[in-house]
mmCIF file of C-alpha atoms in Angstrom:
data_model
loop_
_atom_site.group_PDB
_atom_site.id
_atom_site.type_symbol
_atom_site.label_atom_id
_atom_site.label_comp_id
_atom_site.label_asym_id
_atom_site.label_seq_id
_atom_site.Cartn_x
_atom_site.Cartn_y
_atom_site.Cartn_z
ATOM 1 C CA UNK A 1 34.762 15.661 -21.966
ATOM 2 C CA UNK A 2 34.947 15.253 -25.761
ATOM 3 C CA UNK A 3 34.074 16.515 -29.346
ATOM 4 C CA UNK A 4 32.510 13.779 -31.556
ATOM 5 C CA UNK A 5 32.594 14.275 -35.212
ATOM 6 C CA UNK A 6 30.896 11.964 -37.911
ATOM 7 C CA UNK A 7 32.425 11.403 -41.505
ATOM 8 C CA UNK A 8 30.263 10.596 -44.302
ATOM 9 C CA UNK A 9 29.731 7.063 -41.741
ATOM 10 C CA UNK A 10 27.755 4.414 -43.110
ATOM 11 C CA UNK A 11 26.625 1.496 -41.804
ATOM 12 C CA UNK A 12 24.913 -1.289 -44.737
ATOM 13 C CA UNK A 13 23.970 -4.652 -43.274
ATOM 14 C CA UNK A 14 24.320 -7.792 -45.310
ATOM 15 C CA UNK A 15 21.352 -7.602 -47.963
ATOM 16 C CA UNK A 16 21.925 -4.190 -48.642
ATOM 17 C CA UNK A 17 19.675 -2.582 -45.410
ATOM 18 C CA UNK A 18 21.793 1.270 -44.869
ATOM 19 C CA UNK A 19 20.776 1.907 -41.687
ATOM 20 C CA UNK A 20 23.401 5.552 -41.211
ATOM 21 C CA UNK A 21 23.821 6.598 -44.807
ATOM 22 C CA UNK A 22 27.044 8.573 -45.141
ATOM 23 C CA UNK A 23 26.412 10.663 -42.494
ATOM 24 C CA UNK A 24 28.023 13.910 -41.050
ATOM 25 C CA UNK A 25 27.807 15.312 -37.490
ATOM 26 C CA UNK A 26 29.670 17.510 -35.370
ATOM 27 C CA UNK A 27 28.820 17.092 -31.166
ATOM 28 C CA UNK A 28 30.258 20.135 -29.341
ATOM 29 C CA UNK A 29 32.057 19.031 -26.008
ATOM 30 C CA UNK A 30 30.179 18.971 -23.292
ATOM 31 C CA UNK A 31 27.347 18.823 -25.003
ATOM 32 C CA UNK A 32 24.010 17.224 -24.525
ATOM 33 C CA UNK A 33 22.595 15.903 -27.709
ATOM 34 C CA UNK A 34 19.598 13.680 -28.907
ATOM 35 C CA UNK A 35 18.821 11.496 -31.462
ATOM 36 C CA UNK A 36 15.388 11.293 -32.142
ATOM 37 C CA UNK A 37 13.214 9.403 -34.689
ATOM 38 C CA UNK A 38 11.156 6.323 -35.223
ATOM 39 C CA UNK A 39 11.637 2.743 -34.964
ATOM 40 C CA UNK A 40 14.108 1.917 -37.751
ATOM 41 C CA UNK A 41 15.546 5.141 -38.880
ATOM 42 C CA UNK A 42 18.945 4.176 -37.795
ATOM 43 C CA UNK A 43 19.262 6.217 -34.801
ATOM 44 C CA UNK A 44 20.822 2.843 -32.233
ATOM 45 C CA UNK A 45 22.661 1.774 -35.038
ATOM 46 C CA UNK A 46 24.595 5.081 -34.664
ATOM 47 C CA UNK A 47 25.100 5.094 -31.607
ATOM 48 C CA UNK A 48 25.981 1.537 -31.546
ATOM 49 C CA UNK A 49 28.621 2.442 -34.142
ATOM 50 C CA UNK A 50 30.246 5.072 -32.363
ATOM 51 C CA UNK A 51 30.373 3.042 -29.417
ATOM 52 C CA UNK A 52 32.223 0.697 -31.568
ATOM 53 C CA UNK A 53 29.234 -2.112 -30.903
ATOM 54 C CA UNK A 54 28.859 -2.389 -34.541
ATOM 55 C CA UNK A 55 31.809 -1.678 -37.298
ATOM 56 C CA UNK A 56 31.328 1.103 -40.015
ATOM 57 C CA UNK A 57 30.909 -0.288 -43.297
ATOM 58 C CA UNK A 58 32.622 3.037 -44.494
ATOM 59 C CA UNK A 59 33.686 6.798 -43.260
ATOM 60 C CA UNK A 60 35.171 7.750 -39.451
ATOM 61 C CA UNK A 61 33.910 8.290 -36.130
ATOM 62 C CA UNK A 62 36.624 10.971 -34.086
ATOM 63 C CA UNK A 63 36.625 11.209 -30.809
ATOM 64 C CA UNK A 64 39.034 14.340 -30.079
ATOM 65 C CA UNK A 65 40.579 14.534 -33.106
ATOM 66 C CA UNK A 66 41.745 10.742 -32.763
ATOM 67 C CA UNK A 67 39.863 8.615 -35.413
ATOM 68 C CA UNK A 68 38.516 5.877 -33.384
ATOM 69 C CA UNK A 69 36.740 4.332 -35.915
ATOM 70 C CA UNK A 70 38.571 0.725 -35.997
ATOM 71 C CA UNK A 71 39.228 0.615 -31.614
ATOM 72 C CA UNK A 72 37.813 -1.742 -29.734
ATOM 73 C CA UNK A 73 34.810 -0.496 -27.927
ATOM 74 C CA UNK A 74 37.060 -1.119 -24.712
ATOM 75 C CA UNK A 75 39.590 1.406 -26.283
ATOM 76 C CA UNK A 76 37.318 4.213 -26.829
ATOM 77 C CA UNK A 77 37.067 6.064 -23.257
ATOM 78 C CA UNK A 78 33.336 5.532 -23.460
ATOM 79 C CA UNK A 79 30.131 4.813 -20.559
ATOM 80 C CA UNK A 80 27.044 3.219 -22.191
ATOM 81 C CA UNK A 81 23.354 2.973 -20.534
ATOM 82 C CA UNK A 82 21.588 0.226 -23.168
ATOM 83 C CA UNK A 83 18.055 0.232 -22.905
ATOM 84 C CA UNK A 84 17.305 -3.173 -20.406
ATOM 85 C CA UNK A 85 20.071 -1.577 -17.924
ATOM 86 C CA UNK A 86 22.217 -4.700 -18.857
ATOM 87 C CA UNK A 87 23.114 -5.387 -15.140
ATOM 88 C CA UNK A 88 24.379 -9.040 -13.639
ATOM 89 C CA UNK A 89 21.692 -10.628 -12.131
ATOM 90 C CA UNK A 90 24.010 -12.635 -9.698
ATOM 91 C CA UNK A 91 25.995 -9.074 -8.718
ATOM 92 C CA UNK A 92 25.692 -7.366 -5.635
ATOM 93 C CA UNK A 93 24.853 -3.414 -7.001
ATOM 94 C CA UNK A 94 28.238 -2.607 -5.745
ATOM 95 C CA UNK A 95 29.905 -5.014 -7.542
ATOM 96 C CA UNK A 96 27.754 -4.316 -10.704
ATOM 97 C CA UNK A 97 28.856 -0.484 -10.712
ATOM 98 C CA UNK A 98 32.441 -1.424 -9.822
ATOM 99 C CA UNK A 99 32.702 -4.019 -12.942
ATOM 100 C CA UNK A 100 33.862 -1.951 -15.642
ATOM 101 C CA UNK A 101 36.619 -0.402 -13.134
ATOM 102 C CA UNK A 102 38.249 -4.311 -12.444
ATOM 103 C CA UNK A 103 38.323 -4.639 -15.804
ATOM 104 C CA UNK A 104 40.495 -2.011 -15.513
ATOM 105 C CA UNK A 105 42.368 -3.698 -13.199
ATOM 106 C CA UNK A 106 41.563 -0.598 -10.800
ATOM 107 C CA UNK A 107 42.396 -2.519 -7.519
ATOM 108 C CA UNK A 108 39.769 -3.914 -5.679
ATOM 109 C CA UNK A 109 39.605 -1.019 -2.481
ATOM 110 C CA UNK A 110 39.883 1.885 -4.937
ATOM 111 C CA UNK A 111 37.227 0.682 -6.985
ATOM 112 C CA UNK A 112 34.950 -0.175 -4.435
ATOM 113 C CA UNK A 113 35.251 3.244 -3.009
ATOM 114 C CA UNK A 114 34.332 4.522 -6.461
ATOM 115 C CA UNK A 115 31.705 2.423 -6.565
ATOM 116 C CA UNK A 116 30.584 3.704 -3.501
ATOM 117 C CA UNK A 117 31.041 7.265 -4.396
ATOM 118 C CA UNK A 118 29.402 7.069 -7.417
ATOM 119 C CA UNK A 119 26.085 4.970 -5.802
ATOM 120 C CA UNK A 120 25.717 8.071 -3.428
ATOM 121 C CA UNK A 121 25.486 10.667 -5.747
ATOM 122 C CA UNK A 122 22.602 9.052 -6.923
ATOM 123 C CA UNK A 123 21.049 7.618 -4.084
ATOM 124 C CA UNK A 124 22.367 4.182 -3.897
ATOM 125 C CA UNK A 125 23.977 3.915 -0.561
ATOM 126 C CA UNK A 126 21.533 2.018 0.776
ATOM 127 C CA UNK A 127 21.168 -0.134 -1.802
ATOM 128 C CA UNK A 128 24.618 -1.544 -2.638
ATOM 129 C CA UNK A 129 24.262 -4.859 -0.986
ATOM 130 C CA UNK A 130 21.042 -5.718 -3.156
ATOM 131 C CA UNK A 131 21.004 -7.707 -6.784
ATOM 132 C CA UNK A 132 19.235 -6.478 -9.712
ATOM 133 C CA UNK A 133 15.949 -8.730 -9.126
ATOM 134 C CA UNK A 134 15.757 -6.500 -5.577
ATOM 135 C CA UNK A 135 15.459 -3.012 -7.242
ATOM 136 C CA UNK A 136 12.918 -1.092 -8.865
ATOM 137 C CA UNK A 137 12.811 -0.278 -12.479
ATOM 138 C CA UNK A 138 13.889 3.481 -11.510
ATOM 139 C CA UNK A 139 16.562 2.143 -9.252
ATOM 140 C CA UNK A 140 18.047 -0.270 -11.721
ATOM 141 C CA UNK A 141 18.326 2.574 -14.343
ATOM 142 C CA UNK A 142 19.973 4.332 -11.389
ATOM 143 C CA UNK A 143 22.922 1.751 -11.104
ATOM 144 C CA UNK A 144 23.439 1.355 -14.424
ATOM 145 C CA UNK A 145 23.769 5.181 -14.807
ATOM 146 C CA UNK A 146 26.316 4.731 -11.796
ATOM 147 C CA UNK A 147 28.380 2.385 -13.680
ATOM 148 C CA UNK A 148 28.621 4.606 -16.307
ATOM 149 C CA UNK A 149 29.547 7.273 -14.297
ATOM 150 C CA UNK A 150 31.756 5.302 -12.184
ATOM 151 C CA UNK A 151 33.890 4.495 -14.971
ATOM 152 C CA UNK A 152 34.507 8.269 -15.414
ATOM 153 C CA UNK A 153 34.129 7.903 -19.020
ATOM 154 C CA UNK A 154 34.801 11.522 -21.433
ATOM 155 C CA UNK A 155 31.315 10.129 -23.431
ATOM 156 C CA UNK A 156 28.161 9.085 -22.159
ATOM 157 C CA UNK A 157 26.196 6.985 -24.635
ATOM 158 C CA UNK A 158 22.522 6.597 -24.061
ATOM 159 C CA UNK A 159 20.553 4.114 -25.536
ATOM 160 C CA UNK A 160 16.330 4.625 -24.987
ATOM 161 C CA UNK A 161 17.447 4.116 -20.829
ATOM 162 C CA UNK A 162 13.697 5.291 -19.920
ATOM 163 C CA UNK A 163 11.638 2.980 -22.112
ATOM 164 C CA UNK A 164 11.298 0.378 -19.384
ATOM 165 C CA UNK A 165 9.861 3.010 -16.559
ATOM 166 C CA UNK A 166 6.285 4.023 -15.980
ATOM 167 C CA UNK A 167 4.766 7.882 -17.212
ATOM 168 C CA UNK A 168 5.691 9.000 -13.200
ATOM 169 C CA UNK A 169 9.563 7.932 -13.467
ATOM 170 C CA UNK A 170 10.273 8.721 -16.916
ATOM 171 C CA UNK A 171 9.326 12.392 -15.455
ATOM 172 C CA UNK A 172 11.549 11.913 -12.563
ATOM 173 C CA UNK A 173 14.448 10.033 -14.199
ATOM 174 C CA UNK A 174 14.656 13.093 -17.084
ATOM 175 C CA UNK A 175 14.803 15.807 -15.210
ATOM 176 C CA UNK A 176 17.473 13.840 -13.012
ATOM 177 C CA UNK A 177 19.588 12.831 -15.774
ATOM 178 C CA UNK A 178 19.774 16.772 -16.732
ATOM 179 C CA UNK A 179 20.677 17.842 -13.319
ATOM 180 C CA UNK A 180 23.307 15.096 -13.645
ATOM 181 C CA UNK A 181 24.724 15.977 -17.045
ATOM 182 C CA UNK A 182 24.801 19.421 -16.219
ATOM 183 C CA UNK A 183 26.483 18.772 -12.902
ATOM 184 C CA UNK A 184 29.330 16.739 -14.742
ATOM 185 C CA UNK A 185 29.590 17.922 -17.810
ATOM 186 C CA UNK A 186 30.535 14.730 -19.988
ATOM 187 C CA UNK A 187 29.327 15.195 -23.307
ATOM 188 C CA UNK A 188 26.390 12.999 -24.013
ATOM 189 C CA UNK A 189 24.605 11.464 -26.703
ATOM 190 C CA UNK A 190 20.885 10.153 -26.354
ATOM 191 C CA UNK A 191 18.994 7.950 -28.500
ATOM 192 C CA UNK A 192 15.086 7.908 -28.169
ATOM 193 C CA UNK A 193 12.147 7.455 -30.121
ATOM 194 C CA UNK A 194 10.126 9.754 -27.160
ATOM 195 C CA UNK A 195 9.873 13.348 -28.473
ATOM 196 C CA UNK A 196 9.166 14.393 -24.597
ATOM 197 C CA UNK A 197 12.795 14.002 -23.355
ATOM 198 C CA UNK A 198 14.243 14.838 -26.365
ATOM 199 C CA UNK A 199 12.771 18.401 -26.227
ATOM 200 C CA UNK A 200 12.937 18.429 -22.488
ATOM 201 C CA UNK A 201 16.814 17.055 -22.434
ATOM 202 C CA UNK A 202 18.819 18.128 -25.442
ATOM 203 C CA UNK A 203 21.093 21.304 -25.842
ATOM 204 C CA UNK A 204 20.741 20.089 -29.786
ATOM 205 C CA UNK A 205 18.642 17.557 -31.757
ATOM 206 C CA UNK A 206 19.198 15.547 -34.861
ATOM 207 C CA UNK A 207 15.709 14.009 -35.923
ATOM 208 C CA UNK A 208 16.402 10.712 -38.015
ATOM 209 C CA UNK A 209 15.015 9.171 -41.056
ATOM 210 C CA UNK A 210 15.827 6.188 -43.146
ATOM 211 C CA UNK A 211 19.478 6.677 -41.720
ATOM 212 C CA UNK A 212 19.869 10.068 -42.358
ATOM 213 C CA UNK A 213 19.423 13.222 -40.565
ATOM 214 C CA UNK A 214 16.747 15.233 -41.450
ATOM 215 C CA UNK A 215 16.889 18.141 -39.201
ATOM 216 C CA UNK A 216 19.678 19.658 -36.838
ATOM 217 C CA UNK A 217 18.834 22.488 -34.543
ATOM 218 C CA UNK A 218 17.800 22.964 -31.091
ATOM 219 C CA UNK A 219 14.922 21.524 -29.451
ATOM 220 C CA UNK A 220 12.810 25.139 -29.567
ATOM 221 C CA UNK A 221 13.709 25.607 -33.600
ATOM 222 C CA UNK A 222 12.791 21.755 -34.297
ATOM 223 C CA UNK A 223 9.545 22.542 -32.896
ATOM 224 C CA UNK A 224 8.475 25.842 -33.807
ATOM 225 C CA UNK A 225 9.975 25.876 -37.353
ATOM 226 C CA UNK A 226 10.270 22.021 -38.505
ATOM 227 C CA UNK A 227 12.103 22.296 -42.081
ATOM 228 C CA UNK A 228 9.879 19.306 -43.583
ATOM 229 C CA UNK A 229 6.793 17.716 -43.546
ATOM 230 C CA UNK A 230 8.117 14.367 -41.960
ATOM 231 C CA UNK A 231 9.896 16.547 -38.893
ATOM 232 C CA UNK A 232 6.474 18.333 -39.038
ATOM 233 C CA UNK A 233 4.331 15.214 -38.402
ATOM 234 C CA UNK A 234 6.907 13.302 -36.004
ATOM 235 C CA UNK A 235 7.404 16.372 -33.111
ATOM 236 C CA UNK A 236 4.995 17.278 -30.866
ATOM 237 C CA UNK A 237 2.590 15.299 -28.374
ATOM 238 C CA UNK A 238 -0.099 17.066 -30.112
ATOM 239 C CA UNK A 239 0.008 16.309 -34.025
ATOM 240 C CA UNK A 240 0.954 19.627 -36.057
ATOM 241 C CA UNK A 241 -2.162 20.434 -38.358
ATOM 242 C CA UNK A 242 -0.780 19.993 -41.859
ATOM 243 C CA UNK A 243 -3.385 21.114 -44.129
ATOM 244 C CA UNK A 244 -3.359 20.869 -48.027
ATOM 245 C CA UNK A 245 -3.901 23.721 -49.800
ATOM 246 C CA UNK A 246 -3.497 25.547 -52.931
ATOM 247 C CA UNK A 247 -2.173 29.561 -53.800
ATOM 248 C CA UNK A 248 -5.035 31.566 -55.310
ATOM 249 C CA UNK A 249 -4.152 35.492 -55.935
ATOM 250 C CA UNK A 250 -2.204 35.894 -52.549
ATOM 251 C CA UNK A 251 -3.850 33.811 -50.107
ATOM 252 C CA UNK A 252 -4.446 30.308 -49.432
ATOM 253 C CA UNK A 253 -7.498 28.295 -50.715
ATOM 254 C CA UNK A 254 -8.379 25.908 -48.292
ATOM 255 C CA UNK A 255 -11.101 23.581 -49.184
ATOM 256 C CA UNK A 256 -13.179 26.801 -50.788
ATOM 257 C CA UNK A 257 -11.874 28.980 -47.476
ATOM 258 C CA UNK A 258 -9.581 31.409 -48.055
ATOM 259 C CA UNK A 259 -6.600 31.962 -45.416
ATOM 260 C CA UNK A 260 -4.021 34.587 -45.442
ATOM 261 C CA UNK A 261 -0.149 33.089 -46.215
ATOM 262 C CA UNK A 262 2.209 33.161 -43.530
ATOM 263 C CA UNK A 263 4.413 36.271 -43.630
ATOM 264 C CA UNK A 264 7.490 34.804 -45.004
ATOM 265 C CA UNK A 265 6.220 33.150 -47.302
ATOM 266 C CA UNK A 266 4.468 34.871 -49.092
ATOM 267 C CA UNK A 267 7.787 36.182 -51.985
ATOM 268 C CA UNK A 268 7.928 32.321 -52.206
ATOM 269 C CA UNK A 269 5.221 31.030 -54.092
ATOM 270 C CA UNK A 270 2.813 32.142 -57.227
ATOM 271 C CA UNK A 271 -0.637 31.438 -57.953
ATOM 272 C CA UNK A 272 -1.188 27.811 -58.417
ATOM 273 C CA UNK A 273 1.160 26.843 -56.272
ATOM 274 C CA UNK A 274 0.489 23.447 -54.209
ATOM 275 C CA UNK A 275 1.676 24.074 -50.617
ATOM 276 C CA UNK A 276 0.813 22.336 -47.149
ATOM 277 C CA UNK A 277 -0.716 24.880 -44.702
ATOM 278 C CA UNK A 278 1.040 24.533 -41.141
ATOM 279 C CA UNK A 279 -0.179 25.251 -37.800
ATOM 280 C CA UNK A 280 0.761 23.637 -34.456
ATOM 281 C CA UNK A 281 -3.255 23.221 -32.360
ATOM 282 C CA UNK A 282 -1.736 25.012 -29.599
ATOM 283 C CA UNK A 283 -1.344 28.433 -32.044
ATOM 284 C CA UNK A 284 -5.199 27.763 -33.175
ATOM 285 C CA UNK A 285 -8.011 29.933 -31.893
ATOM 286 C CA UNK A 286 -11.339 28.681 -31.608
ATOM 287 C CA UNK A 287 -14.689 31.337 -32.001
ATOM 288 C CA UNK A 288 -17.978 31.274 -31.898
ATOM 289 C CA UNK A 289 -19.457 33.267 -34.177
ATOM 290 C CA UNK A 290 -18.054 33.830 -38.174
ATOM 291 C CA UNK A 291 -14.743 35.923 -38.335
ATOM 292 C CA UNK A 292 -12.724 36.602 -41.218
ATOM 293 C CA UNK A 293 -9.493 34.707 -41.794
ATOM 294 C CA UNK A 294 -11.009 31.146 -40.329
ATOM 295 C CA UNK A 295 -12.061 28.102 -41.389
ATOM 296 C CA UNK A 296 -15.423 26.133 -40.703
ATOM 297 C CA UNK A 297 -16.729 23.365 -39.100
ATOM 298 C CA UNK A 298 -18.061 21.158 -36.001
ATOM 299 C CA UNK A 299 -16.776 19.692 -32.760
ATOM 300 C CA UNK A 300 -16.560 16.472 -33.283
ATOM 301 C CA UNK A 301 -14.276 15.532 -30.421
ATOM 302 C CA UNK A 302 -12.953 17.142 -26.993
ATOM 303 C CA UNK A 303 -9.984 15.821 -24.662
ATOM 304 C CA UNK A 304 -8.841 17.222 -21.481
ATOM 305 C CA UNK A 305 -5.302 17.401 -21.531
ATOM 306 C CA UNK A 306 -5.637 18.999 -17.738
ATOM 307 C CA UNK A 307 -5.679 22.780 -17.596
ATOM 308 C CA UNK A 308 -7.307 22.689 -21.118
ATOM 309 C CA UNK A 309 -8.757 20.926 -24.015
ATOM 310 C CA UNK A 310 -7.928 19.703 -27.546
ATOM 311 C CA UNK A 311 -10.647 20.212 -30.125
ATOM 312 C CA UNK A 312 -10.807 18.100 -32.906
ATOM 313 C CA UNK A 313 -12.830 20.333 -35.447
ATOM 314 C CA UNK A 314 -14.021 18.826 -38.443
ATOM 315 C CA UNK A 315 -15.874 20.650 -41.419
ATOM 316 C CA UNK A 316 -15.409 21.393 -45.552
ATOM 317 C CA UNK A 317 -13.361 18.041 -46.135
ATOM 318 C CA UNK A 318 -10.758 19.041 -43.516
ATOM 319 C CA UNK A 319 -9.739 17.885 -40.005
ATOM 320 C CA UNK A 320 -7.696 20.207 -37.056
ATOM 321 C CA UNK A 321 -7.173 20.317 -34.353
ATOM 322 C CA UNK A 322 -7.028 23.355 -31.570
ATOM 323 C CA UNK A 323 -6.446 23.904 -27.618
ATOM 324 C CA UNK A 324 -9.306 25.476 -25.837
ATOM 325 C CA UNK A 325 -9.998 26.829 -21.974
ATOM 326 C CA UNK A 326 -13.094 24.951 -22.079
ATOM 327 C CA UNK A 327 -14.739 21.961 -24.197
ATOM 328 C CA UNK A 328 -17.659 22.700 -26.236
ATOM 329 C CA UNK A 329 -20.135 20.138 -27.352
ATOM 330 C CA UNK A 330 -20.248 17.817 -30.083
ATOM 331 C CA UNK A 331 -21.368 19.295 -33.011
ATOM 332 C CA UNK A 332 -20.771 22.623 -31.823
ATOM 333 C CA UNK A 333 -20.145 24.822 -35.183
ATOM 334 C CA UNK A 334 -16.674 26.928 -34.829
ATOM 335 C CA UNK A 335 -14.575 29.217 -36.826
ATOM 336 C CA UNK A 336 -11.056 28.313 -36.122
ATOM 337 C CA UNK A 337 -8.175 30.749 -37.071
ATOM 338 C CA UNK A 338 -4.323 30.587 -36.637
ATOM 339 C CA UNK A 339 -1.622 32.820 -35.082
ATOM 340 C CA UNK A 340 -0.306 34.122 -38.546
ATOM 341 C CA UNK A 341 3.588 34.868 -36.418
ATOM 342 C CA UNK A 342 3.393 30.248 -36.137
ATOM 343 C CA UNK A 343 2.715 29.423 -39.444
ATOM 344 C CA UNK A 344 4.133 27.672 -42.011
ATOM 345 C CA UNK A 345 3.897 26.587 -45.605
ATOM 346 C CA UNK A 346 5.517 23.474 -46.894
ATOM 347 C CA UNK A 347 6.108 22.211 -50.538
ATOM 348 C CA UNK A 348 4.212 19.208 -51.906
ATOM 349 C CA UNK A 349 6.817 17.782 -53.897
ATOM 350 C CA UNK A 350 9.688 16.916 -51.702
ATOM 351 C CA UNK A 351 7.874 18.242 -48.117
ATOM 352 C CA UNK A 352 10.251 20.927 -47.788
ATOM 353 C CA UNK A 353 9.998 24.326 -45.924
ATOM 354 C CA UNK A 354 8.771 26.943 -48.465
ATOM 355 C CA UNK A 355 11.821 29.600 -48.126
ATOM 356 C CA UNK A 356 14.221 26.626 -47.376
ATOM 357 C CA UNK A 357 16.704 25.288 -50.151
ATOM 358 C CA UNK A 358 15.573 21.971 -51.845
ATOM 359 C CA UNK A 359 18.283 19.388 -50.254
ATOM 360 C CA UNK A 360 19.404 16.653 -52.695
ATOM 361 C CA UNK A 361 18.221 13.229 -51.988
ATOM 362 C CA UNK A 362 15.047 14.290 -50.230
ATOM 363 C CA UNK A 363 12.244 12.071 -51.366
ATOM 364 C CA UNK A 364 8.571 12.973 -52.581
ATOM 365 C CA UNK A 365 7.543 10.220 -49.974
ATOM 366 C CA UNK A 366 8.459 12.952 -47.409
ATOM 367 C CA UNK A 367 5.520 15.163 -48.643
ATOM 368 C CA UNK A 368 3.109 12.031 -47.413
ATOM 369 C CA UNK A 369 4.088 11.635 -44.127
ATOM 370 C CA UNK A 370 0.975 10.634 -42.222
ATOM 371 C CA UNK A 371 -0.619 13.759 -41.552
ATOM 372 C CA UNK A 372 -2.325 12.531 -38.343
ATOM 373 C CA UNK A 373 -3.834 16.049 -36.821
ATOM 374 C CA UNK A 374 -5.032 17.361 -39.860
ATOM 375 C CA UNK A 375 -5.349 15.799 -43.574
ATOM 376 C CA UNK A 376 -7.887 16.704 -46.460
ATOM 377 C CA UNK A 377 -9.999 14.163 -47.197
#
């Protein structure tokens, strides 16, 4: 196992693109940790860099208290899984897990029974005689996984390794990787831009933006208290409502509604104050007749997510969104409030958590965020 720490690394391509900007992270051993964000925020790059893939333009990747940050990627003690699997077409999958071992000059019985070993803790025996082309999409992500393991590396590095599967064995591939990690214990860092495994895999998150880290925590406190308007918009299969909104005498004045504020927020702000109103649709109540505390408006669509429904209610200039037992018609007029204990008010300025320190470089841009589930229009 291993203890990865980060200091102030940056990575600037030719042309000036910073894809990590000075960045500083601490990964507990043994730990299982994601790195989540959108095309482009720099989270492969990263990885890529600690792997030793691609050099730092400044500051120090440690592995163990050894700065590592000029090795060879050979030198590092480290098992990647890249996105397309990266096997050899023309290699038996024995001889595709064994590989990184005879470059180790591991001779060739001893690695072939690790090969083997390693293939049957993950369901491979059968398999090993078979090239790439001969395997399923599932069972190629398998071998390369073996390989890694094989290799008995003290880091696994992770690159997006489910992207290539269907829904059904992206399911079954994350919950195996968990079991695995958990079984084995090598620390492990995971790149991908799927919010789903990150919350289902990680012991701790880092959500990325324009090369920088934006929020640190653990899967439950990035969703359930997201400390900007960009983490906000990014996590969660169903879009956070973000609704703009303004402080009037103690409450919140919501297109002409009034709301109450959130709890904690309220020693934070003063009349006047321009805030975003947040509310995940899961912590929304739909009713049908006027209560106080709610805001108006009309079906306008309904989805079935399976056991239940998502409501898109539209009404007053506004759009949200809530989960429901059972769809209502179009057009249907509803008075939606919001579990008071799950809300949260955000800044308009810089985006940031009301209650939460301003952090120094955060940009205004952060406060626009696409505010897919619920924007004032």
């Amino acid at each position: 196992m291993a203890r990865v720490t980060l200091r102030s690394l940056t990575k600037r391509y030719p042309g000036g693109v910073t894809a990590v900007d000075a960045l500083d992270l601490e990964i507990a051993d043994g730990e299982f940790f994601a790195l989540l964000g959108p095309s482009g925020c720099g989270k492969t790059t990263l990885l890529r860099t600690i792997a030793g893939l691609e050099a730092a333009t400044t500051g120090q990747v440690i592995i163990d208290d050894v700065d590592v940050t000029r090795l060879p990627p050979g030198d590092r003690d480290i098992g990647m899984v890249f996105q397309d699997y990266a096997l050899y077409p023309h290699m038996t999958v024995q001889d595709n897990i064994a590989y990184p071992l005879k470059v180790r000059k591991v001779n060739k019985d001893e690695r072939r029974g690790m090969a083997a070993d390693a293939a049957g803790n993950l369901q491979l025996g059968e398999l090993l005689e078979r090239r790439p082309g001969q395997l399923s999409g599932g069972q190629q992500q398998r071998v390369a996984v073996a390989r890694a393991i094989a290799y008995q590396p003290r880091l696994f590095l992770f690159d997006e390794p489910l992207s290539n599967l269907d829904a059904q064995l992206r399911v079954e591939a994350r919950t195996f990787l968990k079991r695995l990690q958990a079984e084995i214990g090598v620390t492990t860092v995971y790149v991908t831009h799927d919010q789903s495994e990150a919350l289902a895999l990680a012991d701790r998150m880092a959500v990325m933006q324009r090369g920088r880290v934006r929020q640190l925590a653990t899967p439950e406190e990035v969703y359930r208290r997201p400390n900007s308007l960009f983490v906000a918009s990014f996590i969660g299969s169903m879009p956070m409502n973000l609704l703009d909104a303004e402080v009037v005498d103690g409450a919140l004045d919501i297109a002409g509604s009034r709301l109450s504020l959130p709890p904690d927020s309220a020693e934070h702000v003063t009349s006047g104050d321009r805030v975003v109103f947040g509310s995940r649709p899961e912590f929304a109540t739909l009713h049908d007749e006027p209560v106080d505390n709610a805001l108006e408006g009309q079906v306008a669509v309904a989805e079935l997510l399976g056991n239940s429904y998502l409501l898109t209610v539209e009404g007053s200039g506004l759009q949200m969104r809530a989960v429901a037992a059972e769809a209502a018609p179009n057009g249907t007029r509803v008075w939606v409030t919001f579990d008071e204990a799950n809300c949260l008010l955000y800044r308009r300025d810089d985006g940031g958590l009301v209650g939460s320190p301003r952090v120094e470089g955060d940009e205004a841009v952060d406060a626009d965020a696409p505010r897919v589930a619920a924007a004032r229009q």
